[in-house]
XYZ file of C-alpha atoms in Angstrom:
641
model
C -38.347 -21.456 -125.026
C -35.520 -24.389 -125.521
C -37.587 -28.023 -127.842
C -38.740 -29.317 -124.551
C -40.154 -27.349 -122.009
C -43.812 -26.404 -122.114
C -45.469 -22.841 -121.527
C -48.733 -23.695 -119.830
C -51.146 -20.902 -118.633
C -53.777 -21.857 -116.310
C -56.518 -19.812 -116.895
C -58.818 -20.914 -113.671
C -62.499 -19.634 -112.646
C -62.946 -18.771 -108.566
C -65.904 -17.131 -108.961
C -69.110 -17.517 -107.148
C -70.467 -20.753 -108.120
C -66.646 -23.092 -108.200
C -66.231 -22.204 -104.660
C -66.902 -24.809 -103.085
C -65.060 -26.548 -105.312
C -61.698 -24.740 -105.241
C -60.000 -26.437 -102.709
C -60.022 -29.512 -104.922
C -58.115 -27.517 -108.400
C -55.835 -26.296 -105.890
C -55.051 -29.608 -104.495
C -55.092 -30.464 -109.222
C -52.897 -27.267 -110.276
C -49.864 -28.322 -106.989
C -50.212 -31.441 -107.484
C -49.209 -30.375 -111.767
C -46.364 -28.029 -110.384
C -44.530 -30.622 -108.100
C -45.028 -32.842 -110.615
C -42.998 -29.989 -112.954
C -40.546 -29.633 -110.561
C -39.322 -32.481 -110.826
C -39.639 -34.364 -114.308
C -39.889 -30.814 -116.564
C -38.308 -28.146 -113.212
C -36.987 -24.975 -117.411
C -40.860 -25.652 -117.962
C -43.224 -22.266 -117.747
C -45.597 -21.318 -116.256
C -48.337 -18.358 -115.951
C -52.224 -18.294 -113.887
C -54.755 -16.307 -115.357
C -58.124 -15.908 -112.886
C -61.224 -15.811 -113.477
C -64.343 -13.353 -111.779
C -62.315 -11.038 -109.405
C -64.150 -8.370 -108.547
C -60.945 -5.676 -109.831
C -59.645 -6.169 -113.144
C -56.000 -7.036 -114.358
C -54.035 -7.797 -117.249
C -52.584 -6.004 -120.216
C -55.793 -6.346 -122.660
C -57.464 -4.737 -120.269
C -55.007 -1.821 -120.060
C -53.985 -1.830 -123.499
C -57.672 -1.805 -125.464
C -59.678 -1.744 -122.283
C -63.016 -5.308 -122.197
C -62.123 -8.033 -120.627
C -63.439 -7.638 -117.497
C -62.471 -9.528 -113.576
C -60.159 -11.148 -115.327
C -56.555 -10.893 -112.659
C -53.237 -12.452 -114.164
C -52.066 -13.629 -110.614
C -48.564 -14.169 -112.320
C -46.995 -14.277 -115.388
C -45.330 -16.249 -117.819
C -41.511 -17.693 -115.687
C -39.582 -20.696 -114.615
C -41.706 -23.356 -112.597
C -40.930 -23.029 -109.219
C -41.365 -23.252 -105.422
C -43.027 -20.320 -105.236
C -45.667 -20.930 -107.794
C -46.902 -24.358 -106.586
C -47.523 -22.066 -103.239
C -49.167 -19.379 -104.414
C -51.879 -22.059 -105.905
C -52.108 -23.044 -102.811
C -54.194 -19.439 -102.080
C -56.393 -19.136 -104.679
C -58.278 -15.347 -104.295
C -62.729 -16.499 -104.291
C -64.515 -14.742 -106.598
C -67.273 -11.831 -105.756
C -68.593 -11.247 -109.672
C -69.074 -14.191 -112.436
C -66.281 -14.755 -115.258
C -66.881 -15.452 -118.566
C -64.268 -18.607 -119.311
C -63.815 -16.404 -123.233
C -62.589 -13.368 -121.565
C -59.921 -15.544 -120.006
C -59.098 -17.970 -122.471
C -58.143 -14.363 -124.661
C -56.224 -12.789 -122.230
C -54.320 -16.369 -121.551
C -53.448 -17.236 -125.466
C -51.880 -13.385 -125.969
C -49.856 -14.067 -122.375
C -48.241 -16.921 -125.100
C -48.228 -15.640 -128.117
C -46.792 -12.363 -126.399
C -44.136 -14.442 -124.730
C -43.038 -16.965 -127.318
C -44.522 -15.606 -131.048
C -44.642 -18.400 -133.550
C -41.690 -20.420 -132.140
C -42.083 -24.103 -130.885
C -45.531 -24.525 -131.452
C -47.288 -27.659 -130.098
C -44.670 -26.914 -126.588
C -47.579 -24.134 -126.018
C -50.883 -25.335 -123.857
C -53.427 -24.141 -122.170
C -55.828 -25.623 -119.907
C -59.330 -24.098 -119.067
C -61.026 -24.853 -115.478
C -64.242 -23.842 -115.079
C -67.637 -25.299 -114.233
C -69.055 -23.233 -116.753
C -72.211 -21.989 -115.862
C -72.173 -18.036 -116.046
C -73.389 -16.996 -118.954
C -70.920 -15.185 -121.618
C -71.073 -12.265 -122.549
C -71.684 -11.059 -126.750
C -69.452 -9.895 -129.258
C -70.237 -6.500 -130.654
C -69.760 -7.628 -133.961
C -71.436 -12.138 -135.119
C -72.549 -14.299 -132.554
C -70.290 -16.208 -130.284
C -70.278 -19.134 -132.390
C -68.351 -16.864 -134.503
C -66.203 -15.326 -131.693
C -64.897 -18.906 -130.665
C -64.379 -19.842 -134.443
C -62.388 -17.125 -134.662
C -60.132 -17.636 -131.205
C -60.135 -21.020 -132.184
C -59.077 -20.643 -135.905
C -56.076 -18.342 -133.852
C -54.732 -20.659 -131.309
C -54.489 -24.039 -133.565
C -52.843 -21.080 -135.671
C -49.568 -20.890 -132.850
C -49.932 -24.410 -132.157
C -51.431 -24.021 -128.805
C -52.992 -26.393 -127.553
C -56.596 -26.332 -124.704
C -57.825 -28.220 -122.598
C -61.155 -27.768 -120.544
C -61.900 -29.417 -117.748
C -65.602 -28.975 -116.423
C -66.406 -29.125 -112.926
C -70.781 -29.932 -112.141
C -70.523 -31.654 -108.980
C -71.807 -28.941 -107.585
C -74.663 -27.086 -109.748
C -77.958 -29.051 -109.035
C -81.750 -27.344 -110.234
C -82.751 -25.623 -113.391
C -81.650 -22.171 -112.902
C -78.465 -22.603 -114.530
C -79.716 -25.953 -118.146
C -80.108 -22.970 -120.860
C -76.807 -21.566 -119.919
C -74.990 -24.445 -119.745
C -75.808 -25.812 -122.781
C -74.374 -23.166 -124.478
C -71.610 -22.730 -122.376
C -70.776 -26.859 -123.934
C -71.718 -26.112 -127.035
C -69.188 -23.287 -127.029
C -66.124 -25.563 -126.104
C -67.402 -28.217 -128.123
C -65.988 -25.177 -131.257
C -62.959 -24.990 -130.151
C -62.585 -29.090 -130.412
C -63.824 -28.712 -134.063
C -61.669 -25.591 -134.833
C -58.369 -26.087 -132.225
C -55.551 -29.221 -130.584
C -58.370 -29.177 -128.411
C -60.615 -31.223 -126.069
C -63.195 -30.824 -122.468
C -63.021 -33.172 -119.912
C -66.287 -33.185 -117.725
C -65.875 -34.395 -114.090
C -68.354 -34.328 -111.645
C -66.144 -35.564 -108.123
C -63.208 -34.502 -106.746
C -60.785 -37.585 -107.444
C -61.524 -36.911 -110.900
C -60.465 -33.746 -111.110
C -56.474 -34.445 -109.561
C -56.945 -37.088 -112.685
C -58.340 -35.437 -115.275
C -55.644 -32.295 -115.085
C -52.289 -33.424 -117.182
C -49.456 -33.304 -115.129
C -47.137 -35.597 -116.292
C -46.109 -35.217 -120.306
C -43.978 -37.685 -122.646
C -43.053 -36.356 -126.397
C -44.424 -39.634 -127.862
C -41.285 -41.564 -129.365
C -40.968 -43.388 -131.918
C -39.380 -47.506 -131.076
C -39.838 -49.174 -134.879
C -39.661 -46.446 -138.414
C -39.516 -49.652 -141.518
C -41.783 -51.333 -143.499
C -44.356 -54.059 -142.268
C -43.560 -56.737 -144.989
C -47.043 -58.676 -145.872
C -45.348 -60.394 -148.601
C -41.852 -60.129 -149.617
C -43.340 -58.839 -152.945
C -45.652 -56.290 -150.512
C -45.210 -53.773 -148.062
C -45.989 -51.412 -145.794
C -44.140 -47.927 -144.636
C -45.379 -48.171 -140.932
C -43.922 -45.820 -137.692
C -44.323 -47.863 -133.667
C -45.274 -45.952 -130.792
C -45.928 -46.603 -127.644
C -50.196 -45.882 -126.211
C -50.294 -47.844 -122.171
C -45.744 -46.920 -120.316
C -46.062 -48.069 -116.678
C -45.773 -44.239 -114.979
C -42.919 -45.482 -111.585
C -41.422 -43.497 -109.548
C -39.150 -41.131 -109.824
C -35.671 -42.209 -110.119
C -34.004 -41.572 -105.806
C -29.673 -40.937 -106.326
C -27.420 -41.838 -103.399
C -26.374 -38.559 -101.958
C -22.826 -37.587 -99.720
C -23.325 -34.976 -97.729
C -19.573 -35.203 -96.765
C -18.670 -32.523 -99.176
C -17.364 -29.387 -96.902
C -20.283 -27.306 -96.818
C -18.459 -24.277 -97.666
C -18.815 -25.733 -101.379
C -20.798 -24.397 -103.470
C -19.756 -26.496 -106.400
C -20.406 -30.006 -104.229
C -21.649 -32.557 -106.747
C -22.035 -35.168 -103.584
C -22.489 -37.579 -106.329
C -21.095 -41.533 -103.651
C -19.480 -44.133 -106.251
C -19.531 -47.754 -105.911
C -16.296 -49.959 -106.647
C -16.811 -53.339 -106.377
C -13.045 -55.617 -105.267
C -14.219 -59.458 -106.502
C -11.834 -61.853 -104.045
C -11.260 -65.575 -104.192
C -13.135 -65.670 -100.357
C -13.678 -63.607 -97.980
C -10.637 -64.048 -96.189
C -8.840 -62.580 -98.904
C -6.217 -58.994 -98.921
C -5.174 -60.427 -102.841
C -8.030 -58.882 -105.676
C -9.125 -61.045 -108.145
C -8.102 -58.285 -111.452
C -11.672 -57.578 -114.552
C -8.768 -60.210 -117.082
C -8.923 -62.909 -114.728
C -12.319 -63.344 -113.662
C -15.630 -64.553 -116.408
C -19.481 -64.887 -115.592
C -21.267 -68.074 -115.036
C -24.029 -69.084 -115.407
C -26.402 -72.131 -111.956
C -27.324 -74.858 -113.742
C -28.984 -77.493 -110.618
C -26.036 -77.102 -108.253
C -23.467 -76.175 -110.255
C -21.684 -72.895 -111.792
C -20.759 -73.413 -115.309
C -19.145 -70.789 -116.477
C -18.663 -69.479 -119.785
C -16.731 -66.930 -122.115
C -17.170 -63.447 -123.133
C -16.524 -65.250 -126.722
C -19.346 -68.179 -125.998
C -22.113 -65.881 -124.492
C -21.639 -63.708 -127.991
C -21.691 -67.401 -130.992
C -24.649 -67.861 -128.723
C -26.674 -64.871 -129.497
C -29.446 -64.289 -131.036
C -28.687 -62.812 -133.943
C -31.789 -60.496 -135.605
C -32.822 -58.656 -138.465
C -35.174 -55.412 -138.174
C -38.386 -55.254 -139.349
C -42.406 -56.736 -138.725
C -43.131 -59.131 -140.525
C -46.847 -60.553 -140.913
C -47.229 -64.629 -140.701
C -50.568 -64.099 -140.661
C -54.928 -63.582 -140.307
C -56.982 -65.279 -137.587
C -59.826 -64.414 -135.573
C -60.549 -62.145 -132.819
C -61.902 -65.034 -130.404
C -58.742 -66.325 -130.660
C -56.171 -64.605 -128.711
C -57.575 -64.136 -125.096
C -57.010 -61.355 -123.087
C -54.800 -61.556 -120.850
C -52.283 -63.264 -123.588
C -51.347 -59.605 -123.873
C -48.057 -58.659 -122.442
C -45.941 -55.433 -121.876
C -47.300 -51.809 -122.924
C -49.283 -51.491 -126.442
C -48.077 -50.242 -128.399
C -49.832 -48.589 -131.570
C -48.955 -49.203 -135.862
C -49.851 -45.747 -137.653
C -48.382 -45.653 -141.411
C -46.122 -43.108 -142.657
C -47.866 -39.735 -142.805
C -45.740 -38.933 -145.085
C -47.141 -41.901 -147.627
C -50.015 -41.883 -149.013
C -50.206 -45.068 -149.608
C -49.141 -46.458 -146.613
C -52.206 -45.012 -145.131
C -54.570 -46.391 -147.713
C -52.998 -49.813 -147.041
C -53.205 -49.912 -143.803
C -57.093 -48.441 -143.197
C -57.964 -50.890 -145.899
C -57.040 -53.375 -143.872
C -57.073 -52.076 -140.157
C -61.027 -52.212 -142.062
C -61.448 -55.527 -142.963
C -59.799 -56.784 -140.351
C -62.431 -54.947 -138.268
C -66.031 -55.749 -140.460
C -64.540 -59.715 -140.652
C -63.634 -59.632 -136.888
C -60.273 -61.076 -138.030
C -56.478 -60.139 -135.928
C -53.446 -60.705 -137.272
C -50.151 -62.435 -135.892
C -46.727 -60.496 -136.479
C -43.498 -61.134 -136.182
C -41.076 -57.877 -134.211
C -37.430 -57.620 -134.536
C -37.770 -52.823 -133.660
C -34.058 -52.613 -133.819
C -31.228 -54.063 -135.884
C -28.847 -56.775 -133.212
C -31.816 -57.082 -130.396
C -31.560 -59.613 -129.039
C -34.375 -61.009 -129.419
C -38.106 -61.221 -131.661
C -40.652 -60.559 -130.175
C -44.638 -62.603 -131.879
C -47.565 -60.257 -131.586
C -50.982 -59.407 -132.113
C -52.576 -56.220 -134.531
C -55.527 -55.294 -133.316
C -57.567 -52.468 -136.151
C -58.016 -49.611 -135.039
C -60.867 -47.987 -137.317
C -60.856 -43.388 -136.725
C -63.582 -42.524 -136.536
C -62.142 -38.878 -137.584
C -61.872 -37.531 -140.958
C -57.932 -36.098 -139.951
C -57.084 -38.824 -138.205
C -56.109 -42.417 -139.665
C -56.710 -45.859 -139.388
C -54.367 -47.650 -136.924
C -53.060 -50.756 -135.129
C -52.851 -52.536 -131.129
C -49.241 -54.005 -131.016
C -49.273 -56.110 -128.356
C -46.855 -58.713 -127.912
C -47.994 -62.568 -127.132
C -46.599 -64.995 -124.634
C -43.853 -68.212 -126.626
C -45.277 -71.593 -125.050
C -42.372 -70.901 -122.434
C -43.782 -67.703 -121.086
C -47.496 -69.924 -120.387
C -48.070 -70.804 -116.990
C -50.108 -73.548 -116.767
C -51.158 -73.825 -112.077
C -53.661 -77.210 -111.860
C -56.397 -77.000 -109.518
C -58.770 -79.087 -107.909
C -61.497 -79.934 -109.323
C -65.153 -79.022 -107.608
C -66.494 -81.315 -108.816
C -64.646 -84.276 -106.581
C -65.624 -82.236 -104.029
C -68.595 -83.394 -101.038
C -72.033 -82.263 -101.335
C -71.212 -79.893 -97.548
C -69.023 -78.182 -99.284
C -70.928 -77.149 -102.499
C -73.764 -73.954 -102.270
C -76.489 -74.180 -102.536
C -78.978 -72.119 -104.707
C -79.217 -69.466 -101.843
C -75.955 -69.128 -100.829
C -75.132 -68.800 -105.111
C -77.732 -66.188 -105.403
C -76.505 -64.098 -102.155
C -72.598 -64.146 -104.562
C -73.966 -62.988 -107.393
C -75.958 -59.803 -105.674
C -72.432 -59.432 -103.145
C -70.637 -59.032 -106.725
C -73.191 -57.428 -108.668
C -73.020 -54.294 -105.963
C -69.662 -54.070 -106.951
C -70.184 -53.514 -109.666
C -67.734 -50.089 -110.739
C -69.804 -49.634 -113.880
C -73.191 -49.984 -113.273
C -75.495 -49.790 -116.564
C -78.407 -46.998 -114.692
C -74.686 -44.455 -113.681
C -71.211 -42.994 -114.374
C -67.968 -45.374 -114.503
C -66.594 -44.889 -110.579
C -62.686 -44.968 -110.888
C -62.672 -44.796 -114.251
C -58.663 -45.272 -115.614
C -57.805 -42.147 -117.240
C -59.567 -40.362 -114.810
C -57.720 -41.741 -111.613
C -54.707 -40.929 -110.586
C -51.996 -43.350 -109.026
C -52.068 -42.060 -105.234
C -48.898 -44.415 -103.723
C -47.520 -41.391 -106.985
C -49.410 -38.283 -105.294
C -48.412 -39.182 -101.506
C -45.297 -39.461 -102.749
C -45.194 -36.319 -104.475
C -46.242 -34.028 -100.901
C -44.070 -36.040 -98.611
C -41.317 -34.522 -101.439
C -42.648 -31.190 -101.441
C -42.230 -31.413 -97.352
C -38.686 -33.213 -97.287
C -37.820 -29.321 -99.552
C -38.624 -27.859 -96.489
C -37.941 -29.361 -93.453
C -35.178 -33.105 -93.895
C -37.241 -33.754 -90.770
C -40.449 -33.707 -91.686
C -43.302 -36.181 -90.314
C -45.286 -38.281 -93.227
C -48.676 -37.071 -93.668
C -52.046 -38.411 -92.852
C -53.616 -39.332 -96.176
C -55.019 -37.408 -98.060
C -59.463 -37.659 -97.554
C -60.028 -38.173 -101.324
C -57.466 -40.648 -102.245
C -58.378 -42.531 -99.295
C -61.455 -43.540 -101.704
C -59.100 -45.723 -104.358
C -57.770 -47.638 -101.542
C -61.009 -47.649 -99.098
C -64.276 -49.016 -99.144
C -67.002 -46.572 -100.284
C -68.800 -45.424 -96.850
C -71.963 -45.210 -98.990
C -71.321 -47.722 -101.238
C -71.211 -49.565 -97.489
C -73.828 -48.160 -96.224
C -76.771 -48.531 -98.994
C -75.622 -52.309 -99.907
C -75.805 -53.090 -95.878
C -78.052 -55.651 -96.625
C -76.535 -58.072 -99.274
C -73.110 -57.475 -97.310
C -75.322 -59.180 -93.825
C -76.890 -61.387 -96.428
C -73.371 -62.741 -97.280
C -72.225 -63.468 -93.869
C -75.211 -64.514 -92.864
C -75.432 -66.990 -95.633
C -71.818 -68.559 -94.753
C -69.452 -70.526 -92.049
C -65.995 -69.270 -92.363
C -63.948 -71.530 -89.397
C -60.304 -71.528 -89.169
C -57.713 -74.002 -90.719
C -55.718 -74.740 -87.973
C -53.031 -76.290 -90.432
C -52.606 -72.978 -92.455
C -50.561 -71.621 -89.675
C -48.023 -74.306 -89.624
C -47.416 -74.472 -93.243
C -43.882 -75.400 -94.150
C -43.235 -76.513 -97.323
C -46.307 -77.666 -100.611
C -45.323 -79.621 -103.001
C -47.624 -79.308 -107.011
C -48.216 -82.380 -107.728
C -46.877 -82.742 -111.441
C -50.491 -83.329 -113.163
C -51.343 -81.566 -116.941
C -53.723 -78.664 -115.589
C -57.603 -78.757 -115.765
C -57.147 -82.615 -114.768
C -60.149 -84.590 -112.724
C -57.396 -86.922 -111.420
C -57.206 -87.539 -107.508
C -53.606 -86.868 -106.926
C -54.147 -83.542 -108.354
C -54.126 -80.989 -104.664
C -52.020 -78.885 -103.097
C -49.729 -81.370 -100.059
C -48.406 -79.139 -97.149
C -45.894 -79.975 -95.251
C -46.246 -78.703 -91.074
C -43.009 -78.298 -89.702
C -43.973 -80.255 -85.730
C -44.814 -84.228 -88.417
C -42.166 -84.049 -90.300
C -40.012 -86.328 -87.913
C -39.975 -89.072 -90.341
C -35.806 -90.789 -90.284
C -36.844 -93.404 -92.439
C -39.215 -95.142 -95.360
C -40.524 -97.827 -93.718
C -42.075 -100.493 -95.461
C -46.027 -99.555 -95.029
C -45.772 -96.289 -96.865
C -42.714 -95.411 -98.750
C -43.967 -92.303 -100.535
C -45.042 -90.085 -97.734
C -42.272 -91.461 -95.994
C -39.916 -90.053 -98.455
C -42.251 -86.849 -99.194
C -41.541 -86.107 -95.167
C -37.547 -87.293 -95.653
C -37.404 -84.388 -98.363
C -39.203 -81.880 -96.669
C -37.350 -81.274 -93.486
C -35.144 -79.019 -93.261
C -33.580 -79.044 -90.274
C -30.547 -80.980 -91.508
C -29.218 -80.560 -94.840
C -28.529 -84.276 -95.464
C -32.346 -85.166 -94.934
C -32.791 -85.198 -99.011
C -29.163 -88.035 -99.637
C -30.880 -90.407 -97.367
C -33.739 -89.913 -98.778
C -32.960 -91.268 -101.198
C -30.329 -93.641 -100.963
C -33.020 -95.647 -98.335
C -36.059 -94.834 -101.655
C -33.635 -97.387 -103.609
C -32.224 -99.150 -101.117
C -36.306 -100.532 -101.054
C -36.814 -100.375 -104.675
C -34.084 -102.890 -104.821
C -35.851 -104.996 -102.005
C -39.439 -104.736 -103.427
C -38.173 -106.258 -106.640
C -35.869 -108.490 -105.266
C -38.332 -110.363 -102.718
C -40.720 -111.140 -104.345
C -42.784 -109.372 -107.414
C -46.278 -108.732 -107.003
C -44.548 -105.309 -105.545
C -44.373 -104.321 -108.921
C -46.661 -102.174 -108.823
C -45.735 -99.959 -105.740
C -41.916 -100.417 -106.131
C -43.077 -98.474 -110.307
C -44.734 -96.018 -107.237
C -41.401 -95.252 -105.663
C -40.364 -94.942 -108.635
C -42.566 -92.344 -109.760
C -42.201 -90.743 -106.156
C -38.315 -91.054 -106.268
C -38.380 -89.808 -110.098
C -40.658 -86.535 -108.439
C -38.753 -86.111 -105.652
C -34.570 -85.720 -107.635
C -36.676 -82.441 -109.533
C -38.087 -80.708 -106.759
C -34.726 -81.246 -105.205
C -32.331 -80.273 -108.542
C -30.445 -83.834 -107.947
C -28.511 -85.449 -110.368
C -29.293 -88.944 -110.622
C -30.007 -90.728 -113.950
C -33.634 -92.939 -113.167
C -33.672 -94.083 -116.294
C -30.466 -96.817 -115.696
C -31.734 -97.303 -111.807
C -34.849 -98.186 -113.595
C -33.696 -100.201 -116.225
C -31.498 -102.261 -114.023
C -33.490 -102.975 -111.368
C -36.794 -104.332 -113.300
C -34.980 -105.981 -115.865
C -35.569 -109.184 -114.376
C -39.038 -108.737 -113.903
C -40.981 -106.085 -116.364
C -41.275 -105.595 -119.998
C -38.829 -102.671 -120.784
C -41.704 -101.192 -122.161
C -42.585 -99.674 -119.418
C -40.646 -97.181 -119.066
C -40.973 -95.830 -122.052
C -43.389 -93.066 -120.607
C -40.773 -91.938 -118.036
């Protein structure tokens, strides 16, 4: 098996107790194989089912036993045939033994790959674990499971068990279920195995990990505590966004008889001075330019290289702070995990000592990171201690990127304290709103969390894969309707709505909703330049309406409103220039004709300054103001501008 290929054996329970959920199992397995065809088309897959009346496997033929276990497909490269095969699983008639089926699947992997490629072989068991297992010929069931688990570990096989319990009720299976759960937990203790319990079809779809991503280090180097103390660490991605597959442009210009045609599309660009020009500009005659207001500033490649920030690879501790000082919404980008170099025992001890002490006193560390030499930027992040609960897993840190001052966005909103009392909710309205929020809680205390992130598949991705499979069979395939299972992710839960109809009706009846006609006509909104959290009356959104913005002159009565209305007009391109010129003339007029109008003139200057900033007009407000007011006000009045 090649280095990057995976050998997978699906071990599926098709006994009578699983018949009600087999359609969901078929759907989950089909999606798994669809993704493999896209991302890992050279992976190899085998299928074993148990609970069938007939028996068909090599172990039964060679040594006997292992009854009611059938190999539907030997391990081969994944293809469209197997993707269709799992959509029509047989319906068994007897209760199957999942231990026998696991041994058959393990035997297939060992015979196919031997001891090669440890970690690239996987067993996936899907069952409700509600049927009894047979007693072994020698020893106990615990001894049998421990022997199987040690063999799985020695062969480098990973195992995952998905236990579906949504269709079980009553006490008839309680003893059997308890015993089977104990046996599955023994696998986790003695091998690289995990068990996931699911209760809904949606959780089943998310529990079967369909995308295998090989861990690759982002950084291997020193975590510098101080110039004399450095710890060897490795950094991996902990969480990454799953994107749609990269789509390539396809050309159908190649002859149908050409079997070696690649159908690639190549795009070439020609640069011209104007669209009408026929002369093409050569690459050496072109230069990059950057916009600055309404100008384009050319910068040569040599200047760009000189301006680049030169960095050296490394992680450097800047200091510690209380965990409460780093809020959750400060985190940027994906989460990384920082682990000690596994080959350095002292690094493992050092990371463990620091992480456990930080956890005990509730502190986090601030670090400066450069992942590779010559990186164009450095990042500042926070290390959060991750203390392991397992003896075989070392302590580590979670790393999150923190924002710089330029990355922070402060959005000022009007204070509710300024609203009229008639607009504020009374106690009864507040109570019904609280009940509505509690009703929508996805993690109620008395029940299991709904839509767990690690068990909830992305409906957009799944719909894309489904349609891609249909298009592979027929280019004229129509978009299928949304699957009922995935509708639960994007639509309201009917059961939740019906059970809480009284709460929703109470909320709806407690508030009077009116349509705001101005929102339909709003064409532009300007945000007042006030600091975040200000309670000032001017800290509000101003909405301009196109039908009312017919002001064509800055008048004496309401000059600021007239000026703002003129610069917001877009029916001509010269309204901004006219508004600025008229506002300047009005300010000079106010100052020259009457010294009592100094405050009004100053307000007009501030409005003129804001308008120039919003419209990106290059104009020296300070020079104009100092010149205009020099004979009437002290120079110190304008120091705040």
